[in-house]
Amino acid sequence: MVATFWAFVQKEFFHILRDRRTLFVMLGMPFALVLLFGYAVTTDFKHASVAVYDQSGDMWSQRLIHQMQAGGYFSVVASVSRKEEIDRLFRQGKIKVAVVIPSHFGESLMGCEPVQLQLLSDGSEPNIALTLVSYMNDISTRFVNEALGSSAQWLISLQPRMVYNPALRSVYMFVPGVIAVVLMLISAMLTSLSIAREKERGTLNLLLISPLPPLLIIVGKVLPYVLLSFFNALVIIGMGIEVFGMRMWGSWPFLLLSCLLFILTALSLGVFISTRVRTQQTALFASLLGLMLPTVLLSGYIFPIESMPTPLQVISNVTPAKWFIILLKGIMLKGGGLDALWVPVAVLSGMTVFFILLSWKSFKLHVE
Amino acid sequence: MSIQVHGLVKRYGPLTAVAGVSFEVAAGEIFGLTGPDGAGKSSLFRMLTTLMRPDEGGGKVVGFDMLDEFLEIRRRIGYMPDVFSLYEDLTVRENLNFFARVFGVRIEDNYHLIREVYEPLKPFEGRRAGHLSGGMKQKLALSCALIHQPQALFLDEPTTGVDAVSRKEFWDILYRIRARGVAILVATPYMDEAARCDRLALMQQGRLLTQGTPQALLESYPHHLYAIEVAQPWRWLELLRSHPKVHRAVLAGEVIHVSSLEPLDLTYMRQWLVDSGVTAANFYPVQPDIEDLFIALMDQKAHPTGL
Amino acid sequence: MNHNTATIAVRELTRKFGPFTAVDHISFDVYAGEVFGFLGANGAGKTTAIRILTGLLMPTSGQAQVAGFDVWRQPEQIKRHIGYMSQKFSLYQDLTPLENIRFFGGVYGLSLRTIRQKSEMLMERLGMQAVAHRLVGTLPLGWRQKLAFSLALLHEPRIVFLDEPTSGVDPLTRRTFWEMIRTEAAKGTTIFVTTHYMDEAEYCDRVSIMVRGHIAALDTPQALKVQFGAEHMEAVFLKLTRPSEL
């Protein structure tokens, strides 16, 4: 039976490898999506508007502000004397960055005491914010170098802080979102298409009248897609961390198990669809409308759930991707474990069991 | 008996595809099934291969009950559906290998079973099944249906669209498989193939009109049959049909076959032909072949072509 | 049949696919009102030749004229002046006979009035009034064949190509189908037909047999049987395609 099973899996891999175009899309899509979302906002810009809150007001602070503007990256549009004004300017969208220079800036530097510059950036555009922070870092380092020599570099440190989106919301939103879309596409849509193809071509009939148990047929068909999906999930998470500096606070085994759970949910949906349709065409439309649209629109991936009308908020609860995104964010961002995240885990597990049972009931040993 | 079924019925909504079919096929026998499109042949095949449950009736296939022991049957039969049902994106070898392993056998162990079918495919083992010609696809499908040493073989129109030479080769192979004691049920629209079966049944509108050896069936021919040899035979069909004693006049290769319910007087008919302007015609009685029998048996009113 | 008017004239027609020569310098004429049987084993090159003659495929070399149009320069004209029917695709199964007629009439640019007249005439002649509004897919094959043939003739082409029109059809339907073919030929339409049924070769005025890209024989069925000392066309076919076995 084991040999038969591997024969089946091997055959399935042949199908996948022979269909070069689909394979290319499957493997290329995660990269394309991540890069698309990650770099959708331009990072090449000049003259970002800056507000300066100079609590020191001495010669050294003036020189720093001057040097900031000299590079052409920043232009100071406001000097403020109260912290509240910074918030107002951010809210009005007049500034991208605010620099807070502590009091006794020059004195401290001369006395070789460490100084902390506070850098506030608009986190709702995280890529811009990150770039500006690194520019500012360069400028302040050079400033101390020129003023006191390279040995004094350690004296000045930047304390960057995101306003609005202290968690760098975007990267934490789009990485789970892209994973959800890709896994839905591969696990659910391709699986349902692949089973529907066997129905259409009549090969499923030959499998049915062979000694293969139905469970083996299904598991054999979905296993290659599990592996592909899992590989893609790893690629996306890896890119999120390496390219976009996403932090991973939680436990890796829990994260990977969560991805596996979502893959199973998607597969059970794909198998369920394929038991109900006769042709690839119907399978395609069923998975596009029934799975892809909710995943993109109702999961909170592109449109925040909180801002949806109440009926849609209710419907979003039956979208597996919503729970997957909650789960992934909880693990990566907050370091949450099962104790904190048992709700999404339970919902996804429940959905999976439900659809497996439903498919099991619909899978027939005879045709009509 | 390798196949023994009685009273099989299959309905699709208001339509009755198979309306009570009973027959038997012995081990080492080729049983032919022929009839017009839509007669219910494919539905019958699906029931016999246990792919579909009959609404009524039942029976035994390779010694097991069709309804209760269908899993046992599935292990022991080979099936070639009416459409090519292999993986077109897999190569010849991969298809065969897959079906062998599905049935838990090894190609090397059972190669003797398929040697004569598969040998012509050997040079094309690496070619994808979708790129094979009609005759080769059919050989590959038969190889895949034979590799697990089935006791009964179900071939649903295996030679449709295949050229005359490949069909002849196919039948040579079927005879060799029969010699190994396999029961073979084969549907065919070709009457020359029907005549090659050990026994034959004509199916129409879900029923078997008649069954028996081709010889016995021909002896049961209900009418009297004559041939007319004449140039451009199609020109005279309407004229012949207008004669009150002519039951039916149809093209049969280069001649016209005329059937009548009672014996015709040859001298009278020859004279009538001349009088009607059919010159240089040769009119003589002939033995019916399976096609003539088929045509005679098909109920004129029920025939869907609306002749 | 008029032997003076060749409606299809083929000279040294060749088509290669890479190193493989599917059609290898074939030459023949088909005359107006002739039923021309185009036989050959699977893979002998018949389909390729038909695709060239129907303007779907360019030849590699050689000449061919169909209905007076050149396959190199006027494939679009050819398509407009021929009818085509194959076993595999000819009718939309999910449309009714009337809808099929309207569609194909529209494709060939017939006016709505002509289409309406033709529909009525066809339904009556085929005895299909009762099923005119049923989906074609639910009709018996025999009716579908007749309807498909009539549709191929809808725009009154001078030449009709029939690609295995009777494949898988029962004997009675096949014979009535051939009667339709002969009736149409008698009106002067050229019929170019392929078949795997060797008895049907007898219904043709002339038969060509293709073997590995060449035309191995071309004559009336009677003459071919004499030439090859065979009683039936099947024997002629076998001798030509598998000479080693006999």
mmCIF file of N, CA, C and O in Angstrom, chain C residues 119-190:
data_model
loop_
_atom_site.group_PDB
_atom_site.id
_atom_site.type_symbol
_atom_site.label_atom_id
_atom_site.label_comp_id
_atom_site.label_asym_id
_atom_site.label_seq_id
_atom_site.Cartn_x
_atom_site.Cartn_y
_atom_site.Cartn_z
ATOM 1 N N SER C 119 -34.000 27.629 -42.286
ATOM 2 C CA SER C 119 -34.326 26.884 -41.074
ATOM 3 C C SER C 119 -35.592 26.080 -41.276
ATOM 4 O O SER C 119 -35.637 24.869 -41.008
ATOM 5 N N GLU C 120 -36.627 26.765 -41.782
ATOM 6 C CA GLU C 120 -37.902 26.073 -41.972
ATOM 7 C C GLU C 120 -37.741 24.913 -42.938
ATOM 8 O O GLU C 120 -38.200 23.798 -42.681
ATOM 9 N N MET C 121 -37.047 25.201 -44.037
ATOM 10 C CA MET C 121 -36.873 24.186 -45.058
ATOM 11 C C MET C 121 -36.131 22.968 -44.498
ATOM 12 O O MET C 121 -36.545 21.826 -44.691
ATOM 13 N N LEU C 122 -35.049 23.256 -43.757
ATOM 14 C CA LEU C 122 -34.222 22.172 -43.222
ATOM 15 C C LEU C 122 -34.987 21.334 -42.214
ATOM 16 O O LEU C 122 -34.964 20.106 -42.263
ATOM 17 N N MET C 123 -35.676 22.005 -41.288
ATOM 18 C CA MET C 123 -36.407 21.285 -40.254
ATOM 19 C C MET C 123 -37.431 20.353 -40.890
ATOM 20 O O MET C 123 -37.628 19.228 -40.457
ATOM 21 N N GLU C 124 -38.046 20.855 -41.978
ATOM 22 C CA GLU C 124 -39.059 20.037 -42.632
ATOM 23 C C GLU C 124 -38.403 18.866 -43.356
ATOM 24 O O GLU C 124 -38.823 17.718 -43.222
ATOM 25 N N ARG C 125 -37.329 19.165 -44.099
ATOM 26 C CA ARG C 125 -36.707 18.109 -44.882
ATOM 27 C C ARG C 125 -36.110 17.030 -43.987
ATOM 28 O O ARG C 125 -36.126 15.847 -44.305
ATOM 29 N N LEU C 126 -35.567 17.438 -42.839
ATOM 30 C CA LEU C 126 -34.971 16.443 -41.938
ATOM 31 C C LEU C 126 -36.007 15.840 -40.999
ATOM 32 O O LEU C 126 -35.674 14.973 -40.199
ATOM 33 N N GLY C 127 -37.240 16.320 -41.081
ATOM 34 C CA GLY C 127 -38.275 15.818 -40.176
ATOM 35 C C GLY C 127 -37.960 16.142 -38.722
ATOM 36 O O GLY C 127 -38.203 15.333 -37.830
ATOM 37 N N MET C 128 -37.404 17.315 -38.483
ATOM 38 C CA MET C 128 -36.973 17.643 -37.129
ATOM 39 C C MET C 128 -37.817 18.740 -36.482
ATOM 40 O O MET C 128 -37.393 19.304 -35.465
ATOM 41 N N GLN C 129 -38.992 19.036 -37.049
ATOM 42 C CA GLN C 129 -39.784 20.134 -36.480
ATOM 43 C C GLN C 129 -40.041 19.926 -34.988
ATOM 44 O O GLN C 129 -39.982 20.857 -34.201
ATOM 45 N N ALA C 130 -40.318 18.668 -34.632
ATOM 46 C CA ALA C 130 -40.700 18.382 -33.242
ATOM 47 C C ALA C 130 -39.548 18.645 -32.269
ATOM 48 O O ALA C 130 -39.789 18.942 -31.097
ATOM 49 N N VAL C 131 -38.317 18.555 -32.769
ATOM 50 C CA VAL C 131 -37.180 18.711 -31.847
ATOM 51 C C VAL C 131 -36.406 19.990 -32.120
ATOM 52 O O VAL C 131 -35.311 20.176 -31.612
ATOM 53 N N ALA C 132 -37.014 20.885 -32.898
ATOM 54 C CA ALA C 132 -36.305 22.109 -33.298
ATOM 55 C C ALA C 132 -35.868 22.937 -32.095
ATOM 56 O O ALA C 132 -34.931 23.713 -32.183
ATOM 57 N N HIS C 133 -36.547 22.778 -30.971
ATOM 58 C CA HIS C 133 -36.212 23.588 -29.801
ATOM 59 C C HIS C 133 -35.564 22.772 -28.686
ATOM 60 O O HIS C 133 -35.446 23.235 -27.564
ATOM 61 N N ARG C 134 -35.159 21.554 -29.018
ATOM 62 C CA ARG C 134 -34.434 20.769 -28.007
ATOM 63 C C ARG C 134 -32.941 20.978 -28.184
ATOM 64 O O ARG C 134 -32.473 21.291 -29.276
ATOM 65 N N LEU C 135 -32.188 20.808 -27.104
ATOM 66 C CA LEU C 135 -30.744 20.983 -27.218
ATOM 67 C C LEU C 135 -30.167 19.873 -28.095
ATOM 68 O O LEU C 135 -30.546 18.706 -27.971
ATOM 69 N N VAL C 136 -29.240 20.237 -28.963
ATOM 70 C CA VAL C 136 -28.656 19.267 -29.886
ATOM 71 C C VAL C 136 -28.034 18.092 -29.142
ATOM 72 O O VAL C 136 -28.141 16.943 -29.561
ATOM 73 N N GLY C 137 -27.403 18.385 -27.998
ATOM 74 C CA GLY C 137 -26.738 17.337 -27.227
ATOM 75 C C GLY C 137 -27.673 16.219 -26.794
ATOM 76 O O GLY C 137 -27.221 15.107 -26.508
ATOM 77 N N THR C 138 -28.979 16.509 -26.727
ATOM 78 C CA THR C 138 -29.913 15.478 -26.259
ATOM 79 C C THR C 138 -30.482 14.670 -27.426
ATOM 80 O O THR C 138 -31.262 13.747 -27.206
ATOM 81 N N LEU C 139 -30.115 15.026 -28.656
ATOM 82 C CA LEU C 139 -30.677 14.313 -29.805
ATOM 83 C C LEU C 139 -29.841 13.073 -30.123
ATOM 84 O O LEU C 139 -28.646 13.042 -29.857
ATOM 85 N N PRO C 140 -30.480 12.059 -30.749
ATOM 86 C CA PRO C 140 -29.731 10.876 -31.154
ATOM 87 C C PRO C 140 -28.662 11.256 -32.185
ATOM 88 O O PRO C 140 -28.831 12.212 -32.953
ATOM 89 N N LEU C 141 -27.579 10.479 -32.186
ATOM 90 C CA LEU C 141 -26.440 10.782 -33.039
ATOM 91 C C LEU C 141 -26.850 10.887 -34.510
ATOM 92 O O LEU C 141 -26.355 11.737 -35.249
ATOM 93 N N GLY C 142 -27.759 10.014 -34.931
ATOM 94 C CA GLY C 142 -28.173 10.014 -36.331
ATOM 95 C C GLY C 142 -28.703 11.374 -36.762
ATOM 96 O O GLY C 142 -28.346 11.885 -37.825
ATOM 97 N N TRP C 143 -29.514 11.964 -35.927
ATOM 98 C CA TRP C 143 -30.060 13.289 -36.228
ATOM 99 C C TRP C 143 -28.998 14.355 -36.208
ATOM 100 O O TRP C 143 -28.983 15.271 -37.019
ATOM 101 N N ARG C 144 -28.096 14.228 -35.243
ATOM 102 C CA ARG C 144 -27.033 15.226 -35.151
ATOM 103 C C ARG C 144 -26.183 15.206 -36.422
ATOM 104 O O ARG C 144 -25.806 16.244 -36.936
ATOM 105 N N GLN C 145 -25.894 13.966 -36.925
ATOM 106 C CA GLN C 145 -25.084 13.844 -38.136
ATOM 107 C C GLN C 145 -25.748 14.538 -39.316
ATOM 108 O O GLN C 145 -25.122 15.274 -40.063
ATOM 109 N N LYS C 146 -27.048 14.266 -39.469
ATOM 110 C CA LYS C 146 -27.769 14.850 -40.603
ATOM 111 C C LYS C 146 -27.785 16.367 -40.496
ATOM 112 O O LYS C 146 -27.598 17.073 -41.481
ATOM 113 N N LEU C 147 -28.019 16.848 -39.278
ATOM 114 C CA LEU C 147 -28.079 18.285 -39.079
ATOM 115 C C LEU C 147 -26.710 18.909 -39.364
ATOM 116 O O LEU C 147 -26.615 19.941 -40.037
ATOM 117 N N ALA C 148 -25.661 18.253 -38.880
ATOM 118 C CA ALA C 148 -24.313 18.780 -39.089
ATOM 119 C C ALA C 148 -23.999 18.846 -40.583
ATOM 120 O O ALA C 148 -23.419 19.817 -41.065
ATOM 121 N N PHE C 149 -24.377 17.808 -41.297
ATOM 122 C CA PHE C 149 -24.130 17.779 -42.742
ATOM 123 C C PHE C 149 -24.895 18.912 -43.419
ATOM 124 O O PHE C 149 -24.349 19.639 -44.264
ATOM 125 N N SER C 150 -26.163 19.078 -43.046
ATOM 126 C CA SER C 150 -26.969 20.143 -43.648
ATOM 127 C C SER C 150 -26.372 21.513 -43.346
ATOM 128 O O SER C 150 -26.415 22.413 -44.181
ATOM 129 N N LEU C 151 -25.813 21.666 -42.139
ATOM 130 C CA LEU C 151 -25.224 22.949 -41.781
ATOM 131 C C LEU C 151 -23.979 23.244 -42.597
ATOM 132 O O LEU C 151 -23.725 24.380 -42.977
ATOM 133 N N ALA C 152 -23.210 22.177 -42.881
ATOM 134 C CA ALA C 152 -22.012 22.368 -43.692
ATOM 135 C C ALA C 152 -22.388 22.833 -45.092
ATOM 136 O O ALA C 152 -21.588 23.424 -45.800
ATOM 137 N N LEU C 153 -23.638 22.540 -45.484
ATOM 138 C CA LEU C 153 -24.098 22.902 -46.829
ATOM 139 C C LEU C 153 -24.900 24.192 -46.828
ATOM 140 O O LEU C 153 -25.366 24.642 -47.870
ATOM 141 N N LEU C 154 -25.074 24.790 -45.667
ATOM 142 C CA LEU C 154 -26.000 25.912 -45.492
ATOM 143 C C LEU C 154 -25.696 27.063 -46.439
ATOM 144 O O LEU C 154 -26.596 27.654 -47.020
ATOM 145 N N HIS C 155 -24.423 27.379 -46.623
ATOM 146 C CA HIS C 155 -24.066 28.512 -47.473
ATOM 147 C C HIS C 155 -23.817 28.075 -48.911
ATOM 148 O O HIS C 155 -23.178 28.782 -49.675
ATOM 149 N N GLU C 156 -24.339 26.891 -49.258
ATOM 150 C CA GLU C 156 -24.261 26.345 -50.615
ATOM 151 C C GLU C 156 -22.845 26.362 -51.172
ATOM 152 O O GLU C 156 -22.567 26.942 -52.229
ATOM 153 N N PRO C 157 -21.919 25.700 -50.464
ATOM 154 C CA PRO C 157 -20.538 25.645 -50.947
ATOM 155 C C PRO C 157 -20.434 24.694 -52.138
ATOM 156 O O PRO C 157 -21.282 23.819 -52.306
ATOM 157 N N ARG C 158 -19.397 24.865 -52.939
ATOM 158 C CA ARG C 158 -19.199 23.960 -54.075
ATOM 159 C C ARG C 158 -18.477 22.692 -53.635
ATOM 160 O O ARG C 158 -18.490 21.691 -54.321
ATOM 161 N N ILE C 159 -17.807 22.789 -52.505
ATOM 162 C CA ILE C 159 -17.045 21.637 -52.008
ATOM 163 C C ILE C 159 -17.351 21.451 -50.519
ATOM 164 O O ILE C 159 -17.399 22.415 -49.771
ATOM 165 N N VAL C 160 -17.556 20.199 -50.109
ATOM 166 C CA VAL C 160 -17.722 19.913 -48.690
ATOM 167 C C VAL C 160 -16.650 18.914 -48.267
ATOM 168 O O VAL C 160 -16.438 17.899 -48.948
ATOM 169 N N PHE C 161 -15.973 19.221 -47.162
ATOM 170 C CA PHE C 161 -15.002 18.294 -46.579
ATOM 171 C C PHE C 161 -15.668 17.578 -45.412
ATOM 172 O O PHE C 161 -16.152 18.221 -44.479
ATOM 173 N N LEU C 162 -15.682 16.250 -45.470
ATOM 174 C CA LEU C 162 -16.278 15.473 -44.380
ATOM 175 C C LEU C 162 -15.173 14.632 -43.756
ATOM 176 O O LEU C 162 -14.630 13.729 -44.385
ATOM 177 N N ASP C 163 -14.821 14.945 -42.507
ATOM 178 C CA ASP C 163 -13.718 14.256 -41.840
ATOM 179 C C ASP C 163 -14.285 13.202 -40.891
ATOM 180 O O ASP C 163 -14.806 13.529 -39.834
ATOM 181 N N GLU C 164 -14.184 11.949 -41.286
ATOM 182 C CA GLU C 164 -14.754 10.827 -40.527
ATOM 183 C C GLU C 164 -16.175 11.124 -40.072
ATOM 184 O O GLU C 164 -16.470 11.082 -38.880
ATOM 185 N N PRO C 165 -17.077 11.411 -40.998
ATOM 186 C CA PRO C 165 -18.419 11.828 -40.587
ATOM 187 C C PRO C 165 -19.218 10.705 -39.926
ATOM 188 O O PRO C 165 -20.154 10.982 -39.188
ATOM 189 N N THR C 166 -18.833 9.462 -40.175
ATOM 190 C CA THR C 166 -19.661 8.359 -39.673
ATOM 191 C C THR C 166 -18.981 7.568 -38.566
ATOM 192 O O THR C 166 -19.432 6.485 -38.221
ATOM 193 N N SER C 167 -17.900 8.096 -38.002
ATOM 194 C CA SER C 167 -17.165 7.346 -36.984
ATOM 195 C C SER C 167 -18.062 7.029 -35.792
ATOM 196 O O SER C 167 -18.658 7.921 -35.205
ATOM 197 N N GLY C 168 -18.149 5.757 -35.453
ATOM 198 C CA GLY C 168 -18.924 5.350 -34.288
ATOM 199 C C GLY C 168 -20.425 5.316 -34.501
ATOM 200 O O GLY C 168 -21.198 5.203 -33.557
ATOM 201 N N VAL C 169 -20.867 5.393 -35.751
ATOM 202 C CA VAL C 169 -22.300 5.448 -36.040
ATOM 203 C C VAL C 169 -22.800 4.063 -36.448
ATOM 204 O O VAL C 169 -22.076 3.278 -37.060
ATOM 205 N N ASP C 170 -24.057 3.750 -36.103
ATOM 206 C CA ASP C 170 -24.570 2.406 -36.402
ATOM 207 C C ASP C 170 -24.829 2.243 -37.901
ATOM 208 O O ASP C 170 -24.936 3.223 -38.634
ATOM 209 N N PRO C 171 -24.922 0.983 -38.373
ATOM 210 C CA PRO C 171 -24.967 0.718 -39.814
ATOM 211 C C PRO C 171 -26.124 1.412 -40.535
ATOM 212 O O PRO C 171 -25.933 1.946 -41.630
ATOM 213 N N LEU C 172 -27.291 1.405 -39.951
ATOM 214 C CA LEU C 172 -28.435 1.984 -40.641
ATOM 215 C C LEU C 172 -28.243 3.492 -40.830
ATOM 216 O O LEU C 172 -28.475 4.027 -41.911
ATOM 217 N N THR C 173 -27.782 4.157 -39.770
ATOM 218 C CA THR C 173 -27.548 5.597 -39.856
ATOM 219 C C THR C 173 -26.467 5.903 -40.877
ATOM 220 O O THR C 173 -26.561 6.865 -41.630
ATOM 221 N N ARG C 174 -25.442 5.057 -40.897
ATOM 222 C CA ARG C 174 -24.362 5.278 -41.854
ATOM 223 C C ARG C 174 -24.887 5.228 -43.278
ATOM 224 O O ARG C 174 -24.529 6.039 -44.118
ATOM 225 N N ARG C 175 -25.754 4.235 -43.539
ATOM 226 C CA ARG C 175 -26.241 4.099 -44.906
ATOM 227 C C ARG C 175 -27.133 5.261 -45.313
ATOM 228 O O ARG C 175 -27.035 5.760 -46.436
ATOM 229 N N THR C 176 -27.986 5.713 -44.419
ATOM 230 C CA THR C 176 -28.835 6.860 -44.776
ATOM 231 C C THR C 176 -27.975 8.099 -44.952
ATOM 232 O O THR C 176 -28.244 8.934 -45.809
ATOM 233 N N PHE C 177 -26.904 8.171 -44.158
ATOM 234 C CA PHE C 177 -26.009 9.308 -44.282
ATOM 235 C C PHE C 177 -25.361 9.321 -45.668
ATOM 236 O O PHE C 177 -25.264 10.356 -46.316
ATOM 237 N N TRP C 178 -24.944 8.156 -46.104
ATOM 238 C CA TRP C 178 -24.317 8.077 -47.430
ATOM 239 C C TRP C 178 -25.316 8.376 -48.541
ATOM 240 O O TRP C 178 -24.952 8.899 -49.589
ATOM 241 N N GLU C 179 -26.575 8.036 -48.309
ATOM 242 C CA GLU C 179 -27.581 8.421 -49.303
ATOM 243 C C GLU C 179 -27.659 9.937 -49.413
ATOM 244 O O GLU C 179 -27.780 10.494 -50.502
ATOM 245 N N MET C 180 -27.575 10.616 -48.263
ATOM 246 C CA MET C 180 -27.584 12.084 -48.283
ATOM 247 C C MET C 180 -26.386 12.609 -49.053
ATOM 248 O O MET C 180 -26.487 13.556 -49.833
ATOM 249 N N ILE C 181 -25.238 11.989 -48.833
ATOM 250 C CA ILE C 181 -24.019 12.428 -49.519
ATOM 251 C C ILE C 181 -24.187 12.279 -51.030
ATOM 252 O O ILE C 181 -23.914 13.201 -51.794
ATOM 253 N N ARG C 182 -24.688 11.113 -51.452
ATOM 254 C CA ARG C 182 -24.840 10.870 -52.892
ATOM 255 C C ARG C 182 -25.855 11.841 -53.496
ATOM 256 O O ARG C 182 -25.660 12.331 -54.602
ATOM 257 N N THR C 183 -26.940 12.117 -52.771
ATOM 258 C CA THR C 183 -27.947 13.055 -53.276
ATOM 259 C C THR C 183 -27.322 14.424 -53.488
ATOM 260 O O THR C 183 -27.573 15.094 -54.490
ATOM 261 N N GLU C 184 -26.500 14.835 -52.529
ATOM 262 C CA GLU C 184 -25.874 16.147 -52.620
ATOM 263 C C GLU C 184 -24.883 16.194 -53.785
ATOM 264 O O GLU C 184 -24.818 17.184 -54.517
ATOM 265 N N ALA C 185 -24.144 15.102 -53.971
ATOM 266 C CA ALA C 185 -23.172 15.048 -55.072
ATOM 267 C C ALA C 185 -23.895 15.134 -56.415
ATOM 268 O O ALA C 185 -23.405 15.755 -57.357
ATOM 269 N N ALA C 186 -25.074 14.501 -56.476
ATOM 270 C CA ALA C 186 -25.835 14.506 -57.729
ATOM 271 C C ALA C 186 -26.211 15.931 -58.116
ATOM 272 O O ALA C 186 -26.427 16.226 -59.291
ATOM 273 N N LYS C 187 -26.279 16.829 -57.122
ATOM 274 C CA LYS C 187 -26.604 18.222 -57.417
ATOM 275 C C LYS C 187 -25.375 18.993 -57.913
ATOM 276 O O LYS C 187 -25.455 20.180 -58.191
ATOM 277 N N GLY C 188 -24.225 18.336 -57.938
ATOM 278 C CA GLY C 188 -23.033 19.001 -58.457
ATOM 279 C C GLY C 188 -22.037 19.398 -57.390
ATOM 280 O O GLY C 188 -20.979 19.952 -57.690
ATOM 281 N N THR C 189 -22.357 19.141 -56.106
ATOM 282 C CA THR C 189 -21.427 19.485 -55.031
ATOM 283 C C THR C 189 -20.294 18.457 -54.980
ATOM 284 O O THR C 189 -20.536 17.264 -55.104
ATOM 285 N N THR C 190 -19.083 18.935 -54.800
ATOM 286 C CA THR C 190 -17.948 18.030 -54.659
ATOM 287 C C THR C 190 -17.859 17.580 -53.199
ATOM 288 O O THR C 190 -17.945 18.402 -52.298
#
